[in-house]
Short mmCIF file of C-alpha atoms in Angstrom, two decimals:
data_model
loop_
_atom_site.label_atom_id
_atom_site.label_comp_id
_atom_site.label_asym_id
_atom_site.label_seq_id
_atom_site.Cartn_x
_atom_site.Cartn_y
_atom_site.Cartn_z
CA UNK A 81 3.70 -34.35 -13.06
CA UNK A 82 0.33 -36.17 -12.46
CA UNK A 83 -2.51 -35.15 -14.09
CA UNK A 84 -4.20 -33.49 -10.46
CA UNK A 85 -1.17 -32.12 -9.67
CA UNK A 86 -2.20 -28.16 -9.36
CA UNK A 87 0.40 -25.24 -9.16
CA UNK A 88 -0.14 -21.73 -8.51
CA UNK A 89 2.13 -19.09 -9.49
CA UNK A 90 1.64 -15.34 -9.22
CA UNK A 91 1.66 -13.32 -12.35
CA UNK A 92 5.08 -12.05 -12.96
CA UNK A 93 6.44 -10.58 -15.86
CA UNK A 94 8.06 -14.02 -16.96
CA UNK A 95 4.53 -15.28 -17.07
CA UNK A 96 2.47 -12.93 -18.91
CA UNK A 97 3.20 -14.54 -21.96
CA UNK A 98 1.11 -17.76 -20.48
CA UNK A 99 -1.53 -15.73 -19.03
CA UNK A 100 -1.54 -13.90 -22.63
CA UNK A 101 -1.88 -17.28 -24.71
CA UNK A 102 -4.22 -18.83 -22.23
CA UNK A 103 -6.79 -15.69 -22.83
CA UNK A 104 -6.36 -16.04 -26.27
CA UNK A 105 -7.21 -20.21 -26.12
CA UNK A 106 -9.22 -21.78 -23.26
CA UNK A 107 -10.10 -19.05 -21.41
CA UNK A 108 -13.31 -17.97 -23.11
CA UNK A 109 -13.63 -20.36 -25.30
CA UNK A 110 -17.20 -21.12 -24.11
CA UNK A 111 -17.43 -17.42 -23.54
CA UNK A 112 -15.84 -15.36 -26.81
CA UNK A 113 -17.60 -11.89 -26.14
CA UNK A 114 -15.76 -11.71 -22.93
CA UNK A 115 -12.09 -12.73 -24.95
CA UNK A 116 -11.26 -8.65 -25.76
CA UNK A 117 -11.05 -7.97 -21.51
CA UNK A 118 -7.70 -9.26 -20.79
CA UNK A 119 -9.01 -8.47 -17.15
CA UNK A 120 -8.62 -4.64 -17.69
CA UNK A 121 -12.38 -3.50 -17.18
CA UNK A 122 -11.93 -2.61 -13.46
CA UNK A 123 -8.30 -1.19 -13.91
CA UNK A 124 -9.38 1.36 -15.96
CA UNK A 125 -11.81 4.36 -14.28
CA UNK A 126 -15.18 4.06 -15.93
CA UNK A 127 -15.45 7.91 -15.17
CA UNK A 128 -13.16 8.22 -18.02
CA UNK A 129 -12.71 5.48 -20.09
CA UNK A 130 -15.87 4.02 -22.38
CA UNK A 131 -15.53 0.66 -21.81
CA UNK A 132 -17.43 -0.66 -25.19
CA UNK A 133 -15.25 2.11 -27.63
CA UNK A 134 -12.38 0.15 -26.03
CA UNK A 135 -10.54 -2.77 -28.47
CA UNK A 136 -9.13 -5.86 -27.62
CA UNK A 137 -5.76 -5.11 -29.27
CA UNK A 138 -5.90 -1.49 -26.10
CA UNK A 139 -6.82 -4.22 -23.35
CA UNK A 140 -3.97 -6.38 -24.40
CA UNK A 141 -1.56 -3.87 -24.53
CA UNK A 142 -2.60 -2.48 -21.19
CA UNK A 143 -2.75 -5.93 -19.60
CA UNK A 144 0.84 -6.62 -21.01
CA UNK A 145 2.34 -3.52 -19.64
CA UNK A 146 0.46 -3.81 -16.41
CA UNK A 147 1.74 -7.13 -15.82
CA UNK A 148 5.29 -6.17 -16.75
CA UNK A 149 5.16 -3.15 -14.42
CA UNK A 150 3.52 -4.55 -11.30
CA UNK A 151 0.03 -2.61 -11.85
CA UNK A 152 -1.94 -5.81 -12.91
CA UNK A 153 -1.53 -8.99 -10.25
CA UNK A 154 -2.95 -12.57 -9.79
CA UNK A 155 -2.51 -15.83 -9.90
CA UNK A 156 -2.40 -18.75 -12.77
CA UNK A 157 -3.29 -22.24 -12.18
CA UNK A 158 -1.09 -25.11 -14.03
CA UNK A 159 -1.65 -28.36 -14.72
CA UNK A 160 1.11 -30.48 -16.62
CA UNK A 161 2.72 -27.20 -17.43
CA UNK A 162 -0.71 -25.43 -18.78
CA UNK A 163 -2.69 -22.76 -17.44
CA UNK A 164 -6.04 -24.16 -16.38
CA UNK A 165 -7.27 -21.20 -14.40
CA UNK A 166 -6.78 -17.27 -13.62
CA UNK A 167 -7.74 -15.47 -10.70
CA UNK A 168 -7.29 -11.59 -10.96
CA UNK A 169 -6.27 -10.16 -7.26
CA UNK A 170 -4.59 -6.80 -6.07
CA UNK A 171 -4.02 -3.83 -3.96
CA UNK A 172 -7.52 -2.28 -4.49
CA UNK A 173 -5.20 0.74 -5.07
CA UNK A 174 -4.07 -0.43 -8.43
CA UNK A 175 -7.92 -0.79 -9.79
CA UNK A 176 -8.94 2.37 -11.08
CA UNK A 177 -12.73 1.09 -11.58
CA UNK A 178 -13.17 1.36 -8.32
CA UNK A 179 -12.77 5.32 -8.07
CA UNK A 180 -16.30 6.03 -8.02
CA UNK A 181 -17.19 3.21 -4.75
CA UNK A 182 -14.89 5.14 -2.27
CA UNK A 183 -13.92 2.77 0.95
CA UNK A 184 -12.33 4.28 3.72
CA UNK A 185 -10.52 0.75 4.17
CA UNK A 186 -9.13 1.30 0.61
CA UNK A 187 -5.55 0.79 1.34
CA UNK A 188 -6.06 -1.99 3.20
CA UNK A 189 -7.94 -3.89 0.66
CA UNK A 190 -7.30 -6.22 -1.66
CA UNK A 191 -9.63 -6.85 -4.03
CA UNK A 192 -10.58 -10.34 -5.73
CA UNK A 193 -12.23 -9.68 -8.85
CA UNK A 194 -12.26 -12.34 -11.38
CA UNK A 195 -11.87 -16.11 -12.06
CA UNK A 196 -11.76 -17.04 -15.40
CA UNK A 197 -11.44 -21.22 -15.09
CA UNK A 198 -11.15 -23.09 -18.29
CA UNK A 199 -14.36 -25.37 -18.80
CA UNK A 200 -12.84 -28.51 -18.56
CA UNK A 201 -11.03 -28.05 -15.37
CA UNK A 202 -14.15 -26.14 -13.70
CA UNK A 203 -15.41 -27.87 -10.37
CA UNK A 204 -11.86 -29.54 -9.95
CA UNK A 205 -10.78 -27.40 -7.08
CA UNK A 206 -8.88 -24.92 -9.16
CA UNK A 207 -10.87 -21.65 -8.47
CA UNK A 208 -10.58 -22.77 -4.22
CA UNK A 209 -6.82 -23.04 -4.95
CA UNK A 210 -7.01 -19.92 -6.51
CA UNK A 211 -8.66 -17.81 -3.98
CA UNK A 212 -6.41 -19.44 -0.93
CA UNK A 213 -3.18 -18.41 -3.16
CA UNK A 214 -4.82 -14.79 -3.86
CA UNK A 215 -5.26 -14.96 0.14
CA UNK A 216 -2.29 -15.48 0.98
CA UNK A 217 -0.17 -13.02 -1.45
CA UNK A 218 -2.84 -10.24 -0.44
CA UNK A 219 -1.63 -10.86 2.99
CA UNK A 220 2.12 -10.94 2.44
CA UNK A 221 1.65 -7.21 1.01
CA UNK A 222 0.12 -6.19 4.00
CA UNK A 223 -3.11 -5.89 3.29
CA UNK A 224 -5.93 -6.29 5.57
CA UNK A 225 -8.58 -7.82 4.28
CA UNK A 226 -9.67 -9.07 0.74
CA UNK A 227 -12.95 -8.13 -0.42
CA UNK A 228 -15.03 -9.72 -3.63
CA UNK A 229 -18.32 -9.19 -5.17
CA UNK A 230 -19.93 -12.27 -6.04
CA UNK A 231 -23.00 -12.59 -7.87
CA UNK A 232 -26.20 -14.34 -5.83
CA UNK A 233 -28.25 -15.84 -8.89
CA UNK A 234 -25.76 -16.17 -11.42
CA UNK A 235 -27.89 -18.10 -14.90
CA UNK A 236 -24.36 -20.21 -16.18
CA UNK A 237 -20.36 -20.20 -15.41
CA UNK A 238 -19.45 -16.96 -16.99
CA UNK A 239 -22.15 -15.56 -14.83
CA UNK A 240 -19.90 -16.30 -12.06
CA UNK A 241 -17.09 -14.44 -13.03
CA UNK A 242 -16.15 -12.94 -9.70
CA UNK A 243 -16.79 -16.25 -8.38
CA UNK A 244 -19.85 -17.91 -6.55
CA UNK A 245 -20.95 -16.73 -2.60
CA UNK A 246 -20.41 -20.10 -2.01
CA UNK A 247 -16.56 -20.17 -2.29
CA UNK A 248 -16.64 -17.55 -0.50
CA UNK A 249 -17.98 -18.42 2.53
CA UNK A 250 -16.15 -21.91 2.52
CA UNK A 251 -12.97 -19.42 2.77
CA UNK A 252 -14.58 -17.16 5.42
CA UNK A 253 -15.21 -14.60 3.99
CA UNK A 254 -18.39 -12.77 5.09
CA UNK A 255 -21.57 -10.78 3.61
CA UNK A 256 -21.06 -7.10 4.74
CA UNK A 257 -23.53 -5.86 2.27
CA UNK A 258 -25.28 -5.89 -0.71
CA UNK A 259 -24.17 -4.34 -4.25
CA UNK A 260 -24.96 -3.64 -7.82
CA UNK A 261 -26.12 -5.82 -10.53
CA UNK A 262 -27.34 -8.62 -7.94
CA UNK A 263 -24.19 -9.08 -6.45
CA UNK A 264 -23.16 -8.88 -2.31
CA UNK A 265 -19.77 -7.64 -1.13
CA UNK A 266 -17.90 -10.33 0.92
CA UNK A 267 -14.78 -9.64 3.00
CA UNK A 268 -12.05 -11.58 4.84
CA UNK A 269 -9.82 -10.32 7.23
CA UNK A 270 -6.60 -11.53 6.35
#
């Protein structure tokens, strides 16, 4: 396999262990205080849960038995057999972080929520890839549109999380309104 060759493969329970090691490596490594997610903050309902009592060691174990059970999904990006990128992507249903931002398109929605590119593969084409696999697999289940929350004047790359408007719109997806925290709500009928 060439190094540009880039696969996508939908997290399964055979591939949590990758997505597992990759947090625990590239992932944040020029972004530690983010490491303890494990991409559980908007699976969990805020109403309920305190996000900063919560330990990395609970988010782990919750993003392992997610995974295993269907109630976490995305996508991993591979390049000569290593994940380069992560893109976290469901039923909006399945993200309990949500449950105070009711939608009357709900179950039609999936929601993209997080990219989480490692820093030497950033601005390669892996968070595009990403988003048209996340697409595409939000489709297949029947969902309607996919709907993200992208940050307008993100300062550096982990500001960008959710990923910039920019790749966005070069996917179609448009501006319905604005949000929280400096960010705009973007949507894409699938």
């Amino acid at each position: 396999m060439s190094t540009n060759t880039l696969t996508i493969h939908p997290l399964t329970p055979e591939r949590w262990p990758d997505l597992q090691a990759y947090f625990e490596g590239p992932a944040f490594a020029d972004n530690p205080k983010w490491g303890s997610c494990y991409c559980q903050f908007l699976y969990v309902d805020h109403r309920k849960v305190i996000w900063a009592e919560r330990s990395a060691e609970e988010n782990r174990a919750q993003a392992c038995e997610r995974a295993c059970n269907g109630g976490m999904q995305g996508y991993l990006a591979y390049r000569e057999g290593e994940v380069v990128g992560w893109c976290n992507a469901a039923p909006r249903r399945l993200m309990d972080g949500f449950a105070d931002e009711p939608d009357p398109d709900a179950d039609r929605l999936g929601q993209i929520t997080c990219f989480v590119v490692a820093r030497a593969q950033r601005r390669s084409g892996v968070a595009t890839a990403l988003l048209a696999a996340a697409c595409a697999g939000l489709k297949a289940q029947g969902l309607k549109w996919a709907e993200a929350s992208p940050k307008l004047n993100a300062a550096d790359d982990a500001s960008h999380h959710y990923g910039p408007l920019s790749l966005y719109e070069r996917a179609g997806f448009q501006v319905i309104r604005p949000s929280d925290h400096g960010c705009v709500i973007v949507r894409k009928a699938l």
